[in-house]
Every structure is written in structure tokens, then in C-alpha cells.
């Protein structure tokens, strides 16, 4: 059942986002180093910017994980408010 409040009550799989961010961070670091060593400064800067974006995203994910059930509710909390009758 749709309630119309899905954007406000949507949930994120924070653990999955955390591991995907770590994967992206590793590739951004590798890309920055590889392109810098290969003499491709433009691509190295692009990977460096991506590295920065992934690091900020990782910090936000960790902050939301540490905030607890408010951002990562358990199975006993409904995914949306019941519709008003």
C-alpha cells in the first residue's frame, strides 16, 4: 500500500552502502595513484575528486549508522505511517 510519504519515510541499506563505499574508495585511491604514475594528471584529478566524494559519503553513512534506530530501524518499526482515515 502506498501512503504518499515514501520519500520522507524511505530507508536505506546502510551496511550495503558502507561496503559499496569502501569498494569505491579503494578504486578511487587506486585510480588516483595509477593515473598519477602514468602521467595522466586530468584523470588523476578526476579520480581524486571522486575519492573526496566517496570519503564524504562514507562519513555520512557512518554518522547515520552511529545514530542508531532513527536511521536504521528494526523489524518492529513499520516502514510507513498507516493511512489516515
mmCIF file of C-alpha atoms in Angstrom:
data_model
loop_
_atom_site.group_PDB
_atom_site.id
_atom_site.type_symbol
_atom_site.label_atom_id
_atom_site.label_comp_id
_atom_site.label_asym_id
_atom_site.label_seq_id
_atom_site.Cartn_x
_atom_site.Cartn_y
_atom_site.Cartn_z
ATOM 1 C CA UNK A 1 0.000 0.000 0.000
ATOM 2 C CA UNK A 2 1.319 3.437 -0.893
ATOM 3 C CA UNK A 3 0.790 6.288 1.541
ATOM 4 C CA UNK A 4 2.368 9.169 -0.355
ATOM 5 C CA UNK A 5 5.026 9.695 2.321
ATOM 6 C CA UNK A 6 7.611 7.329 0.830
ATOM 7 C CA UNK A 7 10.280 9.987 0.175
ATOM 8 C CA UNK A 8 10.118 11.064 3.829
ATOM 9 C CA UNK A 9 9.998 7.527 5.249
ATOM 10 C CA UNK A 10 12.308 5.715 2.827
ATOM 11 C CA UNK A 11 15.002 3.527 4.331
ATOM 12 C CA UNK A 12 18.492 2.844 3.124
ATOM 13 C CA UNK A 13 20.520 -0.329 3.452
ATOM 14 C CA UNK A 14 23.319 1.417 5.314
ATOM 15 C CA UNK A 15 25.547 -1.627 5.710
ATOM 16 C CA UNK A 16 25.409 -2.304 1.965
ATOM 17 C CA UNK A 17 26.095 1.363 1.221
ATOM 18 C CA UNK A 18 29.029 1.226 3.652
ATOM 19 C CA UNK A 19 30.665 -1.739 1.876
ATOM 20 C CA UNK A 20 29.994 -0.302 -1.573
ATOM 21 C CA UNK A 21 31.549 2.991 -0.459
ATOM 22 C CA UNK A 22 34.634 1.169 0.793
ATOM 23 C CA UNK A 23 34.871 -0.598 -2.577
ATOM 24 C CA UNK A 24 34.551 2.735 -4.377
ATOM 25 C CA UNK A 25 37.106 4.322 -2.054
ATOM 26 C CA UNK A 26 39.638 1.594 -2.821
ATOM 27 C CA UNK A 27 39.149 2.035 -6.584
ATOM 28 C CA UNK A 28 39.323 5.833 -6.354
ATOM 29 C CA UNK A 29 42.610 5.634 -4.436
ATOM 30 C CA UNK A 30 43.974 3.084 -6.911
ATOM 31 C CA UNK A 31 42.835 5.183 -9.879
ATOM 32 C CA UNK A 32 44.369 8.353 -8.486
ATOM 33 C CA UNK A 33 47.715 6.653 -7.897
ATOM 34 C CA UNK A 34 47.710 4.758 -11.192
ATOM 35 C CA UNK A 35 46.852 7.781 -13.330
ATOM 36 C CA UNK A 36 49.337 9.973 -11.463
ATOM 37 C CA UNK A 37 52.109 7.427 -12.089
ATOM 38 C CA UNK A 38 51.060 7.044 -15.729
ATOM 39 C CA UNK A 39 51.390 10.770 -16.320
ATOM 40 C CA UNK A 40 47.658 11.449 -16.821
ATOM 41 C CA UNK A 41 47.046 14.422 -14.493
ATOM 42 C CA UNK A 42 43.493 15.083 -15.726
ATOM 43 C CA UNK A 43 42.326 11.569 -14.928
ATOM 44 C CA UNK A 44 44.252 11.630 -11.645
ATOM 45 C CA UNK A 45 42.403 14.807 -10.624
ATOM 46 C CA UNK A 46 39.068 13.237 -11.637
ATOM 47 C CA UNK A 47 39.790 10.186 -9.502
ATOM 48 C CA UNK A 48 40.921 12.474 -6.676
ATOM 49 C CA UNK A 49 37.615 14.333 -6.795
ATOM 50 C CA UNK A 50 35.790 11.004 -6.783
ATOM 51 C CA UNK A 51 37.924 9.989 -3.807
ATOM 52 C CA UNK A 52 36.756 13.116 -1.964
ATOM 53 C CA UNK A 53 33.080 12.482 -2.803
ATOM 54 C CA UNK A 54 33.281 8.855 -1.674
ATOM 55 C CA UNK A 55 35.003 9.877 1.565
ATOM 56 C CA UNK A 56 32.263 12.397 2.368
ATOM 57 C CA UNK A 57 29.595 9.791 1.540
ATOM 58 C CA UNK A 58 31.343 7.282 3.792
ATOM 59 C CA UNK A 59 31.369 9.814 6.635
ATOM 60 C CA UNK A 60 27.636 10.442 6.204
ATOM 61 C CA UNK A 61 26.914 6.709 6.155
ATOM 62 C CA UNK A 62 28.943 6.131 9.324
ATOM 63 C CA UNK A 63 27.175 9.044 11.016
ATOM 64 C CA UNK A 64 23.778 7.573 10.164
ATOM 65 C CA UNK A 65 24.827 4.108 11.351
ATOM 66 C CA UNK A 66 26.036 5.540 14.666
ATOM 67 C CA UNK A 67 22.798 7.465 15.177
ATOM 68 C CA UNK A 68 21.070 4.138 15.609
ATOM 69 C CA UNK A 69 17.479 3.104 15.102
ATOM 70 C CA UNK A 70 16.325 6.523 13.968
ATOM 71 C CA UNK A 71 18.125 5.978 10.670
ATOM 72 C CA UNK A 72 18.246 2.192 10.731
ATOM 73 C CA UNK A 73 15.011 0.959 12.295
ATOM 74 C CA UNK A 74 14.478 -2.634 13.292
ATOM 75 C CA UNK A 75 11.816 -5.068 12.134
ATOM 76 C CA UNK A 76 9.364 -3.942 14.839
ATOM 77 C CA UNK A 77 9.076 -0.413 13.374
ATOM 78 C CA UNK A 78 6.674 -0.112 10.431
ATOM 79 C CA UNK A 79 8.136 1.231 7.169
ATOM 80 C CA UNK A 80 5.494 3.958 6.878
ATOM 81 C CA UNK A 81 2.751 5.636 8.848
ATOM 82 C CA UNK A 82 -0.645 3.991 8.480
ATOM 83 C CA UNK A 83 -3.006 5.919 6.212
ATOM 84 C CA UNK A 84 -5.330 8.344 7.938
ATOM 85 C CA UNK A 85 -8.992 7.525 7.601
#
